Each structure stands twice: as C-alpha cells, then as structure tokens.
Amino acid sequence: AQRVTQPEKLLSVFKGAPVELKCNYSYSGSPELFWYVQYSRQRLQLLLRHISRESIKGFTADLNKGETSFHLKKPFAQEEDSAMYYCALSGISGYSTLTFGKGTMLLVSP
Amino acid sequence: GAGVSQSPSNKVTEKGKDVELRCDPISGHTALYWYRQRLGQGLEFLIYFQGNSAPDKSGLPSDRFSAERTGESVSTLTIQRTQQEDSAVYLCASSLDYPQGDKNIQYFGAGTRLSVL
C-alpha cells in the first residue's frame, strides 16, 4: 500500500529563516512525488514535482529513495509562503491516483 | 469554463437527509476525482472517473456514498442518510489522462463545505 507521512501539522518560522517541510513515503516501486499548496482562500494547486527538478517560488524538493523522503525546502521564508502544504505520491499504474499526506501548515511571521 | 466549478459552495443539512454535490470539470479533462477533507485532516481520496467509468471507487467510505459522471463532464456525488461524521469539505479535481496528458497534474475546485446538523 502506498502511504505519505507529513510528521508536522504546523511549522512556524520567522521571515528570512530556512524552511524544511518533511515528507516521507512508503511505496514498493518507483513512485512519482509532488508538493501541492493551498494559500488562504485559494484552491489547492500543484507547486512542484520531483521529475521536473526545478525551483518554484524559491522552493526545491529532492527525492531521496534511500530515505524514502521528499522534503520541501526554501532557504529564506517569506510571509507570502504561509499556506497549507501537501505532499503527494503517485504510483506507476495507469489507474494510480494521487495519495496525499495530511498536510503541514506553514506560518511565516514578520 | 476557466476552472473546476463546484456547487453548492456551502450546504447545511439535517442528519438523515440526502445531499447531492456537483462538479463541473475543466472542459476536455477526461479524469475526475472526488476527495474529502475533514477538519484537521488531510485529503481523503473517494473516487476516480476515467471518462464516465470509475475504475477506482475504493475510497468511498460506505454504501451511503455514490457518484456518477455523464457525458465525460459533470459529476455528482450523492450522500444518502447523512451523518454528522460526513461533515467536511468535499473537493473535486480534474485532469487530462494518459496519453493526452498527465493525470497527476490535478486542478481543484473550491470545494463544497457540508455541515450535517
């Protein structure tokens, strides 16, 4: 069974501090990993995916297959980064759907 | 339309009543998903439509929950004999599907907030 674990419900940091949102997964195979974000009063939307290997809004995430992790990082948090972040996993089956973690609320204080 | 549209945005109902939630996906998106988001919980997968058929309905929590999709467009999620534990935000998402596109890039609606009194 595939599972995504986000151990922190809430992460509170000051503006300019580094941020790391943790995500661990369980999957017997080679999954695809994603981070989705929901800003206040906005819809849930894709932030980034591991196969793109790109930085979005200063965020990066590296898939570590040895540690089965896909942590989301940003060196200097901004107040506008405050949002709910969901890590998600997809298997390789054509019928495979996204499995989401429970989410981590990031609060960036001035 | 420009995005995924869900209606109603809010629904308050009495325990035991049936409710119907509607989702209009992005035009051309063949894949459609329903999720449930309870307060303080993550996204809980309910059902996935590929066209008008549902290859994965494993997330439906009980036989009180059903969903259908017609014309590869609109979908309705029906909850019969609602219970207080059904109170949640119900989210719909749509995506392209293989081979036209990547079903993992899902576009979400604003959700329907259901409150069962």
Tab-separated table of C-alpha atoms in Angstrom:
chain	number	residue	atom	x	y	z
A	1	ALA	CA	0.000	0.000	0.000
A	2	GLN	CA	1.187	3.500	-0.686
A	3	ARG	CA	1.385	5.979	2.147
A	4	VAL	CA	2.574	9.552	2.630
A	5	THR	CA	3.559	10.862	6.033
A	6	GLN	CA	3.951	14.508	6.937
A	7	PRO	CA	5.006	14.446	10.572
A	8	GLU	CA	4.393	18.120	11.308
A	9	LYS	CA	0.888	19.558	11.420
A	10	LEU	CA	2.222	23.067	11.922
A	11	LEU	CA	5.553	24.699	11.217
A	12	SER	CA	6.072	28.233	12.404
A	13	VAL	CA	9.134	30.261	11.355
A	14	PHE	CA	10.234	33.876	11.119
A	15	LYS	CA	10.656	35.672	7.827
A	16	GLY	CA	14.089	35.044	6.374
A	17	ALA	CA	14.591	31.766	8.221
A	18	PRO	CA	15.158	28.493	6.346
A	19	VAL	CA	12.216	26.176	5.944
A	20	GLU	CA	12.043	22.411	5.589
A	21	LEU	CA	8.686	20.670	5.323
A	22	LYS	CA	9.149	16.974	5.845
A	23	CYS	CA	7.595	14.231	3.755
A	24	ASN	CA	8.231	10.506	3.945
A	25	TYR	CA	6.587	7.898	1.799
A	26	SER	CA	6.000	4.188	1.579
A	27	TYR	CA	5.729	2.545	-1.830
A	28	SER	CA	7.071	-0.679	-3.274
A	29	GLY	CA	8.395	0.611	-6.553
A	30	SER	CA	9.409	3.882	-8.141
A	31	PRO	CA	6.820	6.495	-7.301
A	32	GLU	CA	6.399	9.995	-8.526
A	33	LEU	CA	6.304	12.656	-5.796
A	34	PHE	CA	4.600	16.034	-5.720
A	35	TRP	CA	4.030	19.016	-3.488
A	36	TYR	CA	0.660	20.742	-3.660
A	37	VAL	CA	-0.072	24.044	-1.883
A	38	GLN	CA	-3.214	25.806	-0.718
A	39	TYR	CA	-2.918	29.505	0.090
A	40	SER	CA	-5.574	31.170	2.183
A	41	ARG	CA	-8.845	31.478	0.276
A	42	GLN	CA	-7.328	29.895	-2.819
A	43	ARG	CA	-7.633	26.481	-4.394
A	44	LEU	CA	-5.270	23.626	-3.910
A	45	GLN	CA	-2.677	23.711	-6.693
A	46	LEU	CA	0.453	21.945	-7.791
A	47	LEU	CA	3.659	23.535	-6.516
A	48	LEU	CA	6.291	21.197	-7.888
A	49	ARG	CA	7.067	17.597	-8.841
A	50	HIS	CA	10.274	15.657	-8.444
A	51	ILE	CA	10.742	14.787	-12.102
A	52	SER	CA	10.832	18.468	-13.033
A	53	ARG	CA	13.799	19.116	-10.767
A	54	GLU	CA	13.016	22.814	-10.789
A	55	SER	CA	12.685	25.540	-8.193
A	56	ILE	CA	9.256	27.117	-7.839
A	57	LYS	CA	8.875	30.292	-5.746
A	58	GLY	CA	12.277	29.506	-4.258
A	59	PHE	CA	11.192	26.032	-3.116
A	60	THR	CA	13.030	22.858	-4.051
A	61	ALA	CA	12.500	19.214	-3.197
A	62	ASP	CA	14.818	16.288	-3.796
A	63	LEU	CA	13.647	12.714	-3.906
A	64	ASN	CA	15.804	10.571	-1.616
A	65	LYS	CA	14.980	6.969	-2.411
A	66	GLY	CA	17.283	5.634	0.295
A	67	GLU	CA	15.451	7.557	3.000
A	68	THR	CA	12.113	7.448	1.113
A	69	SER	CA	11.776	11.173	1.619
A	70	PHE	CA	10.801	14.184	-0.437
A	71	HIS	CA	11.322	17.155	1.859
A	72	LEU	CA	10.391	20.646	0.652
A	73	LYS	CA	12.971	23.319	1.313
A	74	LYS	CA	13.419	27.046	0.989
A	75	PRO	CA	16.485	28.921	2.239
A	76	PHE	CA	14.704	32.153	3.185
A	77	ALA	CA	10.994	32.043	4.040
A	78	GLN	CA	8.682	34.888	3.054
A	79	GLU	CA	5.377	35.856	4.661
A	80	GLU	CA	3.553	35.001	1.436
A	81	ASP	CA	4.752	31.414	1.787
A	82	SER	CA	2.262	30.919	4.611
A	83	ALA	CA	-0.053	28.184	3.397
A	84	MET	CA	-1.049	24.545	3.752
A	85	TYR	CA	1.372	22.209	2.015
A	86	TYR	CA	0.514	18.669	0.952
A	87	CYS	CA	2.961	16.042	-0.167
A	88	ALA	CA	1.533	13.513	-2.632
A	89	LEU	CA	2.617	10.281	-4.259
A	90	SER	CA	1.562	8.552	-7.440
A	91	GLY	CA	2.348	5.002	-8.425
A	92	ILE	CA	3.192	3.782	-11.898
A	93	SER	CA	-0.096	2.073	-12.692
A	94	GLY	CA	-2.243	3.709	-15.324
A	95	TYR	CA	-5.092	3.736	-12.830
A	96	SER	CA	-2.930	5.007	-9.989
A	97	THR	CA	-4.253	8.095	-8.277
A	98	LEU	CA	-2.551	10.583	-6.025
A	99	THR	CA	-2.184	9.694	-2.364
A	100	PHE	CA	-1.925	12.799	-0.221
A	101	GLY	CA	-0.375	13.314	3.165
A	102	LYS	CA	-2.274	15.048	5.951
A	103	GLY	CA	-0.610	18.357	5.200
A	104	THR	CA	1.597	20.816	7.069
A	105	MET	CA	0.521	24.357	7.789
A	106	LEU	CA	3.437	26.755	7.325
A	107	LEU	CA	3.183	30.075	9.158
A	108	VAL	CA	5.806	32.696	8.403
A	109	SER	CA	5.841	35.564	10.860
A	110	PRO	CA	7.318	39.007	10.175
B	1	GLY	CA	-15.194	27.294	-18.022
B	2	ALA	CA	-11.853	28.542	-16.806
B	3	GLY	CA	-11.572	26.169	-13.904
B	4	VAL	CA	-13.245	23.395	-11.960
B	5	SER	CA	-16.588	24.563	-10.653
B	6	GLN	CA	-18.351	23.050	-7.644
B	7	SER	CA	-21.814	23.698	-6.318
B	8	PRO	CA	-23.137	24.488	-3.868
B	9	SER	CA	-20.237	26.178	-2.119
B	10	ASN	CA	-21.898	25.565	1.233
B	11	LYS	CA	-24.541	23.077	2.256
B	12	VAL	CA	-26.169	22.704	5.641
B	13	THR	CA	-28.402	19.712	6.087
B	14	GLU	CA	-30.089	17.724	8.811
B	15	LYS	CA	-28.916	14.296	9.825
B	16	GLY	CA	-30.669	11.648	7.782
B	17	LYS	CA	-31.253	13.797	4.699
B	18	ASP	CA	-29.734	13.081	1.302
B	19	VAL	CA	-27.421	15.594	-0.359
B	20	GLU	CA	-26.103	15.946	-3.868
B	21	LEU	CA	-22.867	17.752	-4.684
B	22	ARG	CA	-21.984	18.795	-8.192
B	23	CYS	CA	-18.683	19.182	-10.029
B	24	ASP	CA	-18.071	20.723	-13.446
B	25	PRO	CA	-14.550	19.826	-14.573
B	26	ILE	CA	-12.338	21.754	-16.935
B	27	SER	CA	-13.527	21.189	-20.492
B	28	GLY	CA	-11.605	18.363	-22.132
B	29	HIS	CA	-10.403	16.818	-18.883
B	30	THR	CA	-11.240	13.145	-19.032
B	31	ALA	CA	-10.160	12.328	-15.477
B	32	LEU	CA	-12.188	13.499	-12.491
B	33	TYR	CA	-11.607	12.931	-8.781
B	34	TRP	CA	-13.527	13.442	-5.568
B	35	TYR	CA	-11.770	13.980	-2.244
B	36	ARG	CA	-12.958	14.630	1.296
B	37	GLN	CA	-11.179	16.968	3.676
B	38	ARG	CA	-12.297	16.722	7.263
B	39	LEU	CA	-11.336	19.406	9.731
B	40	GLY	CA	-7.724	18.940	10.763
B	41	GLN	CA	-7.257	16.013	8.401
B	42	GLY	CA	-5.597	15.598	5.045
B	43	LEU	CA	-7.149	14.892	1.707
B	44	GLU	CA	-9.018	11.618	1.628
B	45	PHE	CA	-9.465	10.079	-1.836
B	46	LEU	CA	-13.026	8.995	-2.594
B	47	ILE	CA	-13.382	8.086	-6.270
B	48	TYR	CA	-11.724	8.492	-9.659
B	49	PHE	CA	-13.501	8.687	-13.014
B	50	GLN	CA	-11.852	7.922	-16.325
B	51	GLY	CA	-14.420	9.247	-18.763
B	52	ASN	CA	-17.762	8.079	-17.441
B	53	SER	CA	-16.483	4.941	-15.762
B	54	ALA	CA	-14.999	4.679	-12.275
B	55	PRO	CA	-12.020	2.313	-12.245
B	56	ASP	CA	-11.247	3.221	-8.652
B	57	LYS	CA	-14.007	3.792	-6.137
B	58	SER	CA	-12.058	2.262	-3.284
B	59	GLY	CA	-12.207	5.418	-1.201
B	60	LEU	CA	-15.971	5.635	-0.859
B	61	PRO	CA	-16.439	5.224	2.899
B	62	SER	CA	-19.772	3.416	2.846
B	63	ASP	CA	-22.668	2.414	0.610
B	64	ARG	CA	-24.333	5.698	1.536
B	65	PHE	CA	-21.858	7.371	-0.822
B	66	SER	CA	-22.216	7.128	-4.584
B	67	ALA	CA	-21.048	9.124	-7.559
B	68	GLU	CA	-21.754	9.277	-11.227
B	69	ARG	CA	-20.476	11.110	-14.241
B	70	THR	CA	-22.249	11.715	-17.504
B	71	GLY	CA	-21.105	12.938	-20.887
B	72	GLU	CA	-17.499	12.863	-19.696
B	73	SER	CA	-18.356	16.120	-17.990
B	74	VAL	CA	-20.437	16.851	-14.928
B	75	SER	CA	-20.177	14.600	-11.906
B	76	THR	CA	-22.433	14.349	-8.883
B	77	LEU	CA	-21.526	12.933	-5.501
B	78	THR	CA	-24.545	11.763	-3.537
B	79	ILE	CA	-24.570	11.087	0.173
B	80	GLN	CA	-27.664	9.327	1.443
B	81	ARG	CA	-28.919	9.458	5.016
B	82	THR	CA	-26.213	11.911	6.023
B	83	GLN	CA	-24.475	11.531	9.361
B	84	GLN	CA	-22.636	14.126	11.412
B	85	GLU	CA	-19.303	12.485	10.558
B	86	ASP	CA	-19.966	13.318	6.905
B	87	SER	CA	-19.357	16.990	7.699
B	88	ALA	CA	-16.327	18.012	5.668
B	89	VAL	CA	-15.172	19.929	2.639
B	90	TYR	CA	-15.685	17.865	-0.494
B	91	LEU	CA	-13.189	18.693	-3.203
B	92	CYS	CA	-13.388	17.828	-6.859
B	93	ALA	CA	-10.413	17.837	-9.206
B	94	SER	CA	-9.943	17.146	-12.885
B	95	SER	CA	-7.018	16.392	-15.111
B	96	LEU	CA	-6.035	15.198	-18.522
B	97	ASP	CA	-5.374	11.487	-18.696
B	98	TYR	CA	-2.838	9.283	-20.423
B	99	PRO	CA	-1.922	9.561	-23.278
B	100	GLN	CA	-3.224	13.100	-23.784
B	101	GLY	CA	-1.612	14.409	-20.648
B	102	ASP	CA	-0.537	13.796	-17.101
B	103	LYS	CA	-3.258	12.808	-14.674
B	104	ASN	CA	-1.056	13.728	-11.753
B	105	ILE	CA	-1.413	17.422	-12.534
B	106	GLN	CA	-4.820	17.903	-10.991
B	107	TYR	CA	-6.830	21.106	-10.974
B	108	PHE	CA	-9.020	21.560	-7.954
B	109	GLY	CA	-12.338	23.218	-7.395
B	110	ALA	CA	-13.057	25.489	-4.457
B	111	GLY	CA	-14.953	22.725	-2.703
B	112	THR	CA	-18.349	22.247	-1.094
B	113	ARG	CA	-18.449	22.700	2.659
B	114	LEU	CA	-21.016	20.244	4.014
B	115	SER	CA	-22.340	20.646	7.527
B	116	VAL	CA	-24.614	17.949	8.909
B	117	LEU	CA	-26.540	19.093	11.983
